[in-house]
Amino acid sequence: LIEIPEILIVNAAQIIKPLVDPPKDRKLDILKGAALAIKGGVIAALGDQGEILSRFQIGPSTQVIEATGKVVTPGFVDSHTHPIFCGNRVDEFEMRLRGKSYQEIAQAGGGIRSSVRGLREASKAELIEHALPRLDRFLTYGTTTLEAKSGYGLSIEDEIKSLEVIRELNGRHPIDLIPTFLGAHEIPDEYRSNRQRYIELVTREMIPRVVDEGLAEFCDVFCEEGVFSIEESRRILRAAKEAGLKLKIHADQLHPTGGAELAAELGAISADHLEWISERGIQRLAEVGVVATLLPGSVFFLGMDRYPPARSLLEAAVPVALATDFNPGSCMTESMPMILTLAAIQMRMSPEEVLWAATAGGAQAVDRKGELGTIAVGKKADLVIWDVPDYREIPYHFGVNLVHTVIKSGKIVYPRSR
Ligand SMILES: [Zn+2]
């Protein structure tokens, strides 16, 4: 029986298949000179070109992509972003360049709290209008799935508004968005003198409402000195878990607080940042199988020099994901390739490790292990074709966009004209 595919990719220099359960020393399978057929939005076949061409016929509606000298990878799964905000924080960027620290700016009313003021004033339509070009940029740089957090609302109404915006964007844009409730991102100004009351608002009112309306899959907390303590984070995350949400934690970013140990204790899906993770924290993540989501873009953008200990995490067999941490204050980039380069240079991760961490690792960090971030028959066709013949050139050739074509759910979504 001859089948007619919707898309046929031929003569690919490399098709990169991240392994779902990789051994410690090997993360990818590489097919050379191979072909890949897409039918019904999923990968119908891949491998030896002769076999694929004998099974599939090019029909009038088949789009043939000539991939000579090009690499095919899964689309990136960017598992940590804050994309719902209004305007930007370029003034603070300049203040930092003049010597003010991120924490000094935050204490003067800037930082997350300035984004909160902007978000509260914005309508849903305005927030969507601001977010859509950002999603386009993510797609342009090869991201096909995005975890998206609320967390600039910090009131019931404004957190719900942010999550509704994420839901609407998910329906309107080719990128799939996975929503995370981050009501515990900061204590809002009006609760500065009564933080316990704000924590009660999060646990007793926001979480039940978010769950009732099915607006989030994950709950996250910014566990950090001066933000939410370990004990406060535990209270919030326990309430979220009891209500049926999966857990993520901003852990050990600026100080060693024991956030990674808390992630393991609560069975979180991921612990994120981890610049100051302890030896014990690394062991606990390995024991429980919590994904370590590393965000080197925020270390770079804050002008700091302490990167997360990627080598120790990999050595301990902790699953490592890489994500942008896209947000207006501490990491203003939608580019996963930039993050791969930073991870390679600053954390000594190999090209193989960074590619795995941005695809299969990201999928594991959003609880989609084996479902996203790999290339296999029957999986959704979320693919990127790169203008390079060797995947190692993706982190190597930095600061430029090497993406040739992005395919999402079996459709070419970038460039738009194809
Ligand atoms: Zn973050």
PDB file of C-alpha atoms in Angstrom, residues 217-219 234 237-238 240-242 244-249 259-271 284-285 287-291 364-365 367:
ATOM      1  CA  GLU A 217      -1.262  22.396  35.363  1.00  0.00           C
ATOM      2  CA  PHE A 218       1.631  23.419  37.641  1.00  0.00           C
ATOM      3  CA  CYS A 219       2.132  25.585  40.722  1.00  0.00           C
ATOM      4  CA  ARG A 234       6.280  24.310  51.701  1.00  0.00           C
ATOM      5  CA  LEU A 237       3.214  23.940  47.461  1.00  0.00           C
ATOM      6  CA  ARG A 238       1.526  21.446  49.793  1.00  0.00           C
ATOM      7  CA  ALA A 240      -1.247  23.174  45.547  1.00  0.00           C
ATOM      8  CA  LYS A 241      -0.394  19.485  45.549  1.00  0.00           C
ATOM      9  CA  GLU A 242      -3.457  18.627  47.638  1.00  0.00           C
ATOM     10  CA  GLY A 244      -4.172  18.470  42.306  1.00  0.00           C
ATOM     11  CA  LEU A 245      -1.499  20.725  40.782  1.00  0.00           C
ATOM     12  CA  LYS A 246       1.981  19.461  39.866  1.00  0.00           C
ATOM     13  CA  LEU A 247       4.908  21.318  41.393  1.00  0.00           C
ATOM     14  CA  LYS A 248       7.868  23.433  40.288  1.00  0.00           C
ATOM     15  CA  ILE A 249      10.156  25.542  42.480  1.00  0.00           C
ATOM     16  CA  GLY A 259      14.972  24.752  47.733  1.00  0.00           C
ATOM     17  CA  ALA A 260      16.224  21.651  45.925  1.00  0.00           C
ATOM     18  CA  GLU A 261      15.746  19.521  49.061  1.00  0.00           C
ATOM     19  CA  LEU A 262      12.212  20.899  49.349  1.00  0.00           C
ATOM     20  CA  ALA A 263      11.515  19.984  45.698  1.00  0.00           C
ATOM     21  CA  ALA A 264      12.582  16.401  46.430  1.00  0.00           C
ATOM     22  CA  GLU A 265      10.600  16.264  49.682  1.00  0.00           C
ATOM     23  CA  LEU A 266       7.400  17.311  47.915  1.00  0.00           C
ATOM     24  CA  GLY A 267       7.963  15.235  44.758  1.00  0.00           C
ATOM     25  CA  ALA A 268       8.138  18.276  42.489  1.00  0.00           C
ATOM     26  CA  ILE A 269       8.492  17.665  38.754  1.00  0.00           C
ATOM     27  CA  SER A 270      11.337  20.189  38.518  1.00  0.00           C
ATOM     28  CA  ALA A 271      13.618  22.394  40.616  1.00  0.00           C
ATOM     29  CA  ARG A 284      18.083  14.309  46.740  1.00  0.00           C
ATOM     30  CA  LEU A 285      17.139  15.371  43.173  1.00  0.00           C
ATOM     31  CA  GLU A 287      17.098   9.962  44.401  1.00  0.00           C
ATOM     32  CA  VAL A 288      13.627  11.286  43.632  1.00  0.00           C
ATOM     33  CA  GLY A 289      14.157  11.918  39.892  1.00  0.00           C
ATOM     34  CA  VAL A 290      13.351  15.638  40.050  1.00  0.00           C
ATOM     35  CA  VAL A 291      14.411  17.440  36.853  1.00  0.00           C
ATOM     36  CA  GLN A 364      10.490  15.736  31.234  1.00  0.00           C
ATOM     37  CA  ALA A 365      10.408  19.095  33.076  1.00  0.00           C
ATOM     38  CA  ASP A 367       5.826  16.053  32.654  1.00  0.00           C
TER      39      ASP A 367
END
